[in-house]
PDB file of C-alpha atoms in Angstrom:
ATOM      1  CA  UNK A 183      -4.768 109.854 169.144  1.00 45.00           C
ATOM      2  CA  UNK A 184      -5.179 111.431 165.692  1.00 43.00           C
ATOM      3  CA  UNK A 185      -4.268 114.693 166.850  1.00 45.00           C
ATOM      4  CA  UNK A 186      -1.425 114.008 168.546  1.00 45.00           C
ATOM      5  CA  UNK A 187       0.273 112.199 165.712  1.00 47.00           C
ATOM      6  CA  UNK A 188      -0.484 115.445 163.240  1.00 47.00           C
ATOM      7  CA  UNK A 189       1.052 117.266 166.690  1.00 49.00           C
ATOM      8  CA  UNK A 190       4.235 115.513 165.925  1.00 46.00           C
ATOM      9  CA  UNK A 191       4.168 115.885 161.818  1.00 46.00           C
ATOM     10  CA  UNK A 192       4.729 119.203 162.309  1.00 46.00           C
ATOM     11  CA  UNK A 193       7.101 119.366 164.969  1.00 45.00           C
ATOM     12  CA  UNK A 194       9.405 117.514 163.212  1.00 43.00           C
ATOM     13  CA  UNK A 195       8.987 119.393 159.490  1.00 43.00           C
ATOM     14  CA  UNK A 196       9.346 123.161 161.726  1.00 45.00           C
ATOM     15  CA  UNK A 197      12.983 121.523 163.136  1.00 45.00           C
ATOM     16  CA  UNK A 198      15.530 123.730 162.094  1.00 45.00           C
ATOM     17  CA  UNK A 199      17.941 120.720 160.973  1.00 46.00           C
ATOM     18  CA  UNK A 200      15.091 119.579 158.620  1.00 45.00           C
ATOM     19  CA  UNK A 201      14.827 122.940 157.335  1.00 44.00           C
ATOM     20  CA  UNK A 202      18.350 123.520 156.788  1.00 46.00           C
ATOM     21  CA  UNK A 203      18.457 119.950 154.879  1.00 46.00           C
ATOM     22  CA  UNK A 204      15.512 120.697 152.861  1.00 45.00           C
ATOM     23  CA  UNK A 205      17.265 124.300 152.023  1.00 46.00           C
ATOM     24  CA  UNK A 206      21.084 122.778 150.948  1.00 45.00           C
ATOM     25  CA  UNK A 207      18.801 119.969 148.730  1.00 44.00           C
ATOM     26  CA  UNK A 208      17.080 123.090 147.506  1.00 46.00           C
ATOM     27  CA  UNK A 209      20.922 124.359 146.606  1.00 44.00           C
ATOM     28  CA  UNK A 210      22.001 121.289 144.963  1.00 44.00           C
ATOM     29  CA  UNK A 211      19.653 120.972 142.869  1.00 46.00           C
ATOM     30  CA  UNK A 212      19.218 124.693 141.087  1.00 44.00           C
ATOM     31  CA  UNK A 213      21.478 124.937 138.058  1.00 44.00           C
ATOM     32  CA  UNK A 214      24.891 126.836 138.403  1.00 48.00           C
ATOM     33  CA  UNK A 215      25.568 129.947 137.036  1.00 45.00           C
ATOM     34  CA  UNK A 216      28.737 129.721 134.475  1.00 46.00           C
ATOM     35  CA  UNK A 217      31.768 132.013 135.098  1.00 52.00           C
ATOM     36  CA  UNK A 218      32.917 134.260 132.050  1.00 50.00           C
ATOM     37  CA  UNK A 219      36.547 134.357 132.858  1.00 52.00           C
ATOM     38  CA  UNK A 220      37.059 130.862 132.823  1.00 53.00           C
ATOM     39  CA  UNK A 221      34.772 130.163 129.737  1.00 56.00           C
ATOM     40  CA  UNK A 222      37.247 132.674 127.904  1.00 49.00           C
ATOM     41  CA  UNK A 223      40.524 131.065 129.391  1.00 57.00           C
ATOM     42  CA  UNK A 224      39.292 127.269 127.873  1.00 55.00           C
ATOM     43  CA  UNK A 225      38.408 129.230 124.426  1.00 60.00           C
ATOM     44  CA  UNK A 226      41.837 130.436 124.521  1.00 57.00           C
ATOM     45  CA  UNK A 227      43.524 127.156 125.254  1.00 56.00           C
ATOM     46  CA  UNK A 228      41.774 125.540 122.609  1.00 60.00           C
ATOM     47  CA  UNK A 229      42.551 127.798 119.996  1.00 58.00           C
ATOM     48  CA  UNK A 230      46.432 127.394 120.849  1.00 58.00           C
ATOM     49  CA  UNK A 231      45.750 123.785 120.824  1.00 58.00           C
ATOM     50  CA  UNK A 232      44.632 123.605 117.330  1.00 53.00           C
ATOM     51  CA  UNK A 233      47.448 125.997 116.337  1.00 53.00           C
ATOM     52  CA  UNK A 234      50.010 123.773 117.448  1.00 55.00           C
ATOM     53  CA  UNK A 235      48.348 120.715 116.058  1.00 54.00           C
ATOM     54  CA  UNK A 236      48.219 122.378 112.861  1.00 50.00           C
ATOM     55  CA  UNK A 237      51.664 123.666 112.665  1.00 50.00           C
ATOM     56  CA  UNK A 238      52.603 120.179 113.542  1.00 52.00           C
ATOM     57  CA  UNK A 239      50.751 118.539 110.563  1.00 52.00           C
ATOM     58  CA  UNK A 240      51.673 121.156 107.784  1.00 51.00           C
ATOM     59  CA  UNK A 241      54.533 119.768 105.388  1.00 51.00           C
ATOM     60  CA  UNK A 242      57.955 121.438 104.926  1.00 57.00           C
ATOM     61  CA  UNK A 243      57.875 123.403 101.976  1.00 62.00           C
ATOM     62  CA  UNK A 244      60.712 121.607  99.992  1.00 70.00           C
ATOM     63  CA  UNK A 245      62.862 123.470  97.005  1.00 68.00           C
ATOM     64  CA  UNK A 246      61.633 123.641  94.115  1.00 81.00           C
ATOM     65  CA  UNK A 247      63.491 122.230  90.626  1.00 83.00           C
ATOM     66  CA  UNK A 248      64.151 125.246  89.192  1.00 82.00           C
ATOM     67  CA  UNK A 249      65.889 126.211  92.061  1.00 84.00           C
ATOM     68  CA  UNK A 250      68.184 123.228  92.930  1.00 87.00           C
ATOM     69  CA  UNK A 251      69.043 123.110  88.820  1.00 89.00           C
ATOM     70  CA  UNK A 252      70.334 127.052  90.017  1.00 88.00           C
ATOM     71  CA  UNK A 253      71.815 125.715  92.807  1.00 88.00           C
ATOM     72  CA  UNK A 254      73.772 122.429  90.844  1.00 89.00           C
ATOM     73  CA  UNK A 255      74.628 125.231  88.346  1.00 89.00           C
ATOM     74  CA  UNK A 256      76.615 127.551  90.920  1.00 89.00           C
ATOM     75  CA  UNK A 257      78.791 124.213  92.436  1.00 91.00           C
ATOM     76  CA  UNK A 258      79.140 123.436  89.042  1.00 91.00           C
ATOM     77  CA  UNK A 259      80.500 126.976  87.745  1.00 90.00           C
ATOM     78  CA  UNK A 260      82.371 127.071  90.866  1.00 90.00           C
ATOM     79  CA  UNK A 261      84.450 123.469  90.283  1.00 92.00           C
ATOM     80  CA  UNK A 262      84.836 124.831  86.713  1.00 91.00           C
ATOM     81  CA  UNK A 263      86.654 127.970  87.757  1.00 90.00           C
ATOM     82  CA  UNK A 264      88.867 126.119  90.316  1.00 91.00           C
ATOM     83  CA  UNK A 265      89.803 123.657  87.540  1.00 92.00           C
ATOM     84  CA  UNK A 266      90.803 126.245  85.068  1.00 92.00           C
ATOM     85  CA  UNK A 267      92.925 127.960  87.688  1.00 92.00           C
ATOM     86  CA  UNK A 268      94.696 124.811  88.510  1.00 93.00           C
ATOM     87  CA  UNK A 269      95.710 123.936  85.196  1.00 92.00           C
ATOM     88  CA  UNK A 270      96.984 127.011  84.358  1.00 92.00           C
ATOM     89  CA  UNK A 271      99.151 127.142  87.168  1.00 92.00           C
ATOM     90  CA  UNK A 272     100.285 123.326  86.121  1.00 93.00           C
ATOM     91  CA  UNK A 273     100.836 124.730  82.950  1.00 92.00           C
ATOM     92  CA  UNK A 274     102.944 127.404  83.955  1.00 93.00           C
ATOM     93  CA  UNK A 275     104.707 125.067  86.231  1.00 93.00           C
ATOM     94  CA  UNK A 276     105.341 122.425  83.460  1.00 92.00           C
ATOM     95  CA  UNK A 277     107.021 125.448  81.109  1.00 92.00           C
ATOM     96  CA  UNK A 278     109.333 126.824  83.869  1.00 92.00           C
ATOM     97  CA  UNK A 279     110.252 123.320  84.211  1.00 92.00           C
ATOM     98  CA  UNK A 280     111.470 122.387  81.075  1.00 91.00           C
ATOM     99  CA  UNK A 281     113.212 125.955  80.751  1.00 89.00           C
ATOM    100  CA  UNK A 282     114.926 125.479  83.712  1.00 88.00           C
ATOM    101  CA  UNK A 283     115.798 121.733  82.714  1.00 87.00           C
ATOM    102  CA  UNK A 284     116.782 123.161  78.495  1.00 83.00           C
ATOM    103  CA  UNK A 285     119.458 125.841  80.743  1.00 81.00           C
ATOM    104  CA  UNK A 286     120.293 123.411  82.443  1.00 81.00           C
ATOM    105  CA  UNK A 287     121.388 120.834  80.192  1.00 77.00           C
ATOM    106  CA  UNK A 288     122.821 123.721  77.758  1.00 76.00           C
ATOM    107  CA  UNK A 289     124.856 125.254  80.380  1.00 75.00           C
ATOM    108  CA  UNK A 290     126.266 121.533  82.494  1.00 75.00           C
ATOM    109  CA  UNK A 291     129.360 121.992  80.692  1.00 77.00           C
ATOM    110  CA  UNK A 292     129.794 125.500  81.275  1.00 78.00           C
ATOM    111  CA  UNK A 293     132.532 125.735  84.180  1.00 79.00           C
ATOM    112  CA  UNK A 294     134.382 122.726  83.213  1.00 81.00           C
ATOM    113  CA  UNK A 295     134.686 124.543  79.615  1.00 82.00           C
ATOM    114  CA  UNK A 296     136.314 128.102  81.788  1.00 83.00           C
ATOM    115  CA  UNK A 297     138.546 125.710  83.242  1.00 85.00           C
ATOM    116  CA  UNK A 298     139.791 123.845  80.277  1.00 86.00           C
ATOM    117  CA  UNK A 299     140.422 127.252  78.586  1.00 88.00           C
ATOM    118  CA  UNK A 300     143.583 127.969  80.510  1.00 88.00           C
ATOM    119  CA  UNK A 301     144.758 124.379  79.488  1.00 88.00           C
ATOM    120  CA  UNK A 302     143.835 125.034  75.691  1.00 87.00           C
ATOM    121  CA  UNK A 303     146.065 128.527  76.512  1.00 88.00           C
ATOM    122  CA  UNK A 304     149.032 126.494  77.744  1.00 87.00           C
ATOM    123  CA  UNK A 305     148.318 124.373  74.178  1.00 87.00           C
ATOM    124  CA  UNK A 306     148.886 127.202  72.302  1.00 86.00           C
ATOM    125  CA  UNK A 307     152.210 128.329  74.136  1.00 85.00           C
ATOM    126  CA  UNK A 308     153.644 125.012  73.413  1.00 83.00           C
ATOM    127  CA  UNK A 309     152.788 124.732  69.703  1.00 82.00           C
ATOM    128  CA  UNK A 310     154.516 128.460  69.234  1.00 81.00           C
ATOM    129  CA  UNK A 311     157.064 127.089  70.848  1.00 78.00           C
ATOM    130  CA  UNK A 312     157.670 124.127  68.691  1.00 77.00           C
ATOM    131  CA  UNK A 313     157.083 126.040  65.320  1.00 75.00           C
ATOM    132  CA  UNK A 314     159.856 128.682  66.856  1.00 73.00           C
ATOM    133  CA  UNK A 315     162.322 125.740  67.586  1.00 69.00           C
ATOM    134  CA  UNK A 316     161.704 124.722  63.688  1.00 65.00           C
ATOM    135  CA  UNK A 317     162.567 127.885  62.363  1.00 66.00           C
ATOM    136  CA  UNK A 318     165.756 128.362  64.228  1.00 65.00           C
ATOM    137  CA  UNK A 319     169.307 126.658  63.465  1.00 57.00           C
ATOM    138  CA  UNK A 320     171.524 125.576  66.252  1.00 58.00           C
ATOM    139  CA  UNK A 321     174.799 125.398  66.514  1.00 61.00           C
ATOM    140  CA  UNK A 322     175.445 121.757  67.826  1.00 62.00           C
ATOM    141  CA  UNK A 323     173.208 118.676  68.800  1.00 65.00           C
ATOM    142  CA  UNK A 324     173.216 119.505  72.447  1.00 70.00           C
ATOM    143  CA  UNK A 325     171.165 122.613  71.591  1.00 69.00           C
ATOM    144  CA  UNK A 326     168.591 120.899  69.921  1.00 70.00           C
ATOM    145  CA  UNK A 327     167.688 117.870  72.210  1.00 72.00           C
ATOM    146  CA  UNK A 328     167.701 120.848  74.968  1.00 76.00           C
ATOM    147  CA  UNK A 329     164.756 122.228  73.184  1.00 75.00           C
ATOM    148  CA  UNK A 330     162.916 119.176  72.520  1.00 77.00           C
ATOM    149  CA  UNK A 331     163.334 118.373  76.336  1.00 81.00           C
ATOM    150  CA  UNK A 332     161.693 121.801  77.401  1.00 81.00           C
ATOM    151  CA  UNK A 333     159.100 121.326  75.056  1.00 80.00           C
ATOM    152  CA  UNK A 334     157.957 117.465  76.320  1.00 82.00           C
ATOM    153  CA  UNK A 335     157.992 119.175  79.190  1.00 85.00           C
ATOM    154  CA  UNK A 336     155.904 121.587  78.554  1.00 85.00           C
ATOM    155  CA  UNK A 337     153.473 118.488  77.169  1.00 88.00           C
ATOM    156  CA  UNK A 338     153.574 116.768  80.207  1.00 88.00           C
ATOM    157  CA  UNK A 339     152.919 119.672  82.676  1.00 90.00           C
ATOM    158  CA  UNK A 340     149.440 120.607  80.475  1.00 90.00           C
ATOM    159  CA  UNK A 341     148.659 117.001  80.446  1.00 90.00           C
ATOM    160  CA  UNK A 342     148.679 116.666  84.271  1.00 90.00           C
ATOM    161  CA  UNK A 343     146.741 120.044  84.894  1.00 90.00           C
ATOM    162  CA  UNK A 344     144.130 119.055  81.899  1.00 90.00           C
ATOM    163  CA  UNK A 345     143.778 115.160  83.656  1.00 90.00           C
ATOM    164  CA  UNK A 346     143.606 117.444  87.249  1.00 91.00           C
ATOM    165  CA  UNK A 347     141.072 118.858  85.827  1.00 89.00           C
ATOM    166  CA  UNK A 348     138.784 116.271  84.492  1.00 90.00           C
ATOM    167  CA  UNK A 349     139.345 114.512  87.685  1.00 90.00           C
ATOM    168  CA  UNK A 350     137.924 117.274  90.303  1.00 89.00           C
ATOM    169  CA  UNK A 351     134.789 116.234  88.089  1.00 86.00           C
ATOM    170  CA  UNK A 352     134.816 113.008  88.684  1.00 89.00           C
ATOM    171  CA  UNK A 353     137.283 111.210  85.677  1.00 90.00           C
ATOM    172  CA  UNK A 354     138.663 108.172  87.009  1.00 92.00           C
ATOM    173  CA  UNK A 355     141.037 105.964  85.306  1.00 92.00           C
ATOM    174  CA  UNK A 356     140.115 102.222  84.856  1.00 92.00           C
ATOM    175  CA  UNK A 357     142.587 100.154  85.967  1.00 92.00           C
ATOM    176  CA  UNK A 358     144.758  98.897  83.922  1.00 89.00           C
ATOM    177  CA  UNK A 359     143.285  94.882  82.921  1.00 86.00           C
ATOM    178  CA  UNK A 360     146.681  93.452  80.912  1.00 90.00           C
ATOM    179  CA  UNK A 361     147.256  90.076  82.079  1.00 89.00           C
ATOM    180  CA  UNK A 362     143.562  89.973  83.921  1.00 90.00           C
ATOM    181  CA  UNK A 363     140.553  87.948  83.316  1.00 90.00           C
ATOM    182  CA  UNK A 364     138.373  89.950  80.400  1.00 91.00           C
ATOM    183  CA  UNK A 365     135.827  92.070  82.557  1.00 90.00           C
ATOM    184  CA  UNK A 366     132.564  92.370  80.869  1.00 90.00           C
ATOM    185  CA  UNK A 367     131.603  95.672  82.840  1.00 92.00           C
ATOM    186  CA  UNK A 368     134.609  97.696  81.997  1.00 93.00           C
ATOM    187  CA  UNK A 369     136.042  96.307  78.976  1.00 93.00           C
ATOM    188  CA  UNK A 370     135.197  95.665  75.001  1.00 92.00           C
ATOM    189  CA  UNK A 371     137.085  93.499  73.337  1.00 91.00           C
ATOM    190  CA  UNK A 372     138.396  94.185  69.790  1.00 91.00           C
ATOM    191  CA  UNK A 373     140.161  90.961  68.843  1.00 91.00           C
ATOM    192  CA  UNK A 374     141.998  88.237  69.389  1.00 90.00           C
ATOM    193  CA  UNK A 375     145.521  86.827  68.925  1.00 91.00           C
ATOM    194  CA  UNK A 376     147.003  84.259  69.552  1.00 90.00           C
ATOM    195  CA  UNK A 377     148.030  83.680  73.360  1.00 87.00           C
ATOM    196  CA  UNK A 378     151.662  84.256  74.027  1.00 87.00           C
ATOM    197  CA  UNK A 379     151.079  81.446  76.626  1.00 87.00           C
ATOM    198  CA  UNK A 380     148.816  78.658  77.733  1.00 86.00           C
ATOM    199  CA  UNK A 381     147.716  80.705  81.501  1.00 86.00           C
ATOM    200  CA  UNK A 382     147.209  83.877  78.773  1.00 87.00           C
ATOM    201  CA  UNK A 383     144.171  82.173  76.458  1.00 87.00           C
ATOM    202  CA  UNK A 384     141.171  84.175  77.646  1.00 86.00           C
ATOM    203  CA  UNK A 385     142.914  87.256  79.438  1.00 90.00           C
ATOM    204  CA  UNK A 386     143.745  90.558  77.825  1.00 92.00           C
ATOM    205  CA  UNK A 387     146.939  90.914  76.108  1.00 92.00           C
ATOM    206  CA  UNK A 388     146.586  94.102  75.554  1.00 91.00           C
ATOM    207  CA  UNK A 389     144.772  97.385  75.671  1.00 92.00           C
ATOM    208  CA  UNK A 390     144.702  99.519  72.859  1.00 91.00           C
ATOM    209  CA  UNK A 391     142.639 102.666  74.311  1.00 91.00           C
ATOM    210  CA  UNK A 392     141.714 103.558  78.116  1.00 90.00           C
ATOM    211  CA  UNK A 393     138.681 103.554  79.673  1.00 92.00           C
ATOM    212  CA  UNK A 394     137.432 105.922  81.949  1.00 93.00           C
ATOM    213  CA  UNK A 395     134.707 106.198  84.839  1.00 93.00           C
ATOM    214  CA  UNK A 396     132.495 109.658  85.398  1.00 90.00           C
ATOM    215  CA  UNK A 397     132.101 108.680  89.197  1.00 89.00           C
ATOM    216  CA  UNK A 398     130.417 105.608  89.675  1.00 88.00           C
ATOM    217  CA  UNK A 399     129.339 104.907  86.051  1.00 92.00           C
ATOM    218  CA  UNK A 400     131.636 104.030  83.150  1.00 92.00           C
ATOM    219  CA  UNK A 401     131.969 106.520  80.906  1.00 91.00           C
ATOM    220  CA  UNK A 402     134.080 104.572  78.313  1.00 92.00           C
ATOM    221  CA  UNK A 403     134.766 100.816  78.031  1.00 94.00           C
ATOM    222  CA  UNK A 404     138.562  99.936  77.871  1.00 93.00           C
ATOM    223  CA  UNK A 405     139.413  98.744  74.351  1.00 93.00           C
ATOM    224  CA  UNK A 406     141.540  95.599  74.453  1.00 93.00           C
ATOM    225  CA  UNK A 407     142.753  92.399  72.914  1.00 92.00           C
ATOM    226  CA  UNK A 408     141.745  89.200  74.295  1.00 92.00           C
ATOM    227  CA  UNK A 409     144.463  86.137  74.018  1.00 90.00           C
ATOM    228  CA  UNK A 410     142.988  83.143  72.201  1.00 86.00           C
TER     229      UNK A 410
END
């Protein structure tokens, strides 16, 4: 009985399944052998790792004083030079201005003066004429008042061209205001007299100068007398 058991011991620890089994335990438990390659590709990785990690922790450098004091400096020269350039070319504006405004002003009455001086001409002519008609003697009254006529004439024709004149600038007559209410925007009264009637007391009797508008404004009040 004791043999045959033993018998069987062995038997089953020469089975090639057992021995396989008790090889692949044998496997299992012997330490592994480390590959190079991959040791060198985790070193690697690491070191990248840390980079990163270190780049990602350093602080920006930030400018220093000195240099944003340079930088202030240069806006600061720059806003300077655009200011001085500005006002001289407001200067130089503001002179041309009131040159061109002086001309103006000293030259307004330029062309109506070259077209009163054919006017002040046609003066002249008439005034020879009258000192002319002085110095000569004629022979009956007919004669005389013939001359006189040709020189009133001669008056009224340069008094209509001169008024022509004046008026293509704008001269208007103010209407005449005897026998109206007294008009506070066109007239100035001088004094008063007695009214020749009761409906007269407060109206203007009569005017003793004209006045005249320069287009819309009134260039001279109408002198008159007011009725009391």
């Amino acid at each position: 009985m004791t043999t045959n058991n033993q018998e069987n011991k062995e038997t089953i620890l020469q089975s090639p399944e057992n021995a396989q089994d008790t090889q692949n335990t044998e496997t299992n438990d012997a330490p592994q052998a480390e590959d190079p390659a991959s040791e060198v590709i985790a070193e690697e990785a690491s070191e990248t790792t840390a980079h990163e990690n270190k780049s990602e922790t350093q602080p920006t450098e930030e400018p220093s004083e000195v240099d944003l004091i340079q930088k202030l400096q240069s806006e600061l020269n720059e806003q300077k030079d655009k200011y001085v350039r500005l006002y001289a070319e407001f200067e130089n504006f503001r002179r041309r201005s009131i040159k061109e405004k002086s001309d103006t002003i000293r030259n307004a009455s330029e062309s109506l003066i070259k077209e009163l001086l054919p006017i002040i001409d046609d003066f002249e002519r008439a005034l020879k004429s009258m000192q002319n008609a002085q110095t000569q003697s004629f022979e009956n009254k007919e004669d005389t008042i013939k001359d006189i006529k040709a020189v009133e004439e001669g008056i009224v024709l340069i008094y209509n061209k001169m008024f022509k004149t004046l008026e293509s600038k704008g001269l208007k007559i103010i209407e005449s205001a005897i026998g109206k209410d007294f008009n506070l925007e066109e007239h100035e009264s001088i004094t008063t007299i007695p009214a020749p009637s009761e409906d007269m007391k407060g109206k203007v009797i009569d005017e003793i100068e004209k006045g005249y508008y320069l287009h819309d404004k009134v260039l001279r009040f109408t002198k008159v007398i007011l009725g009391s």
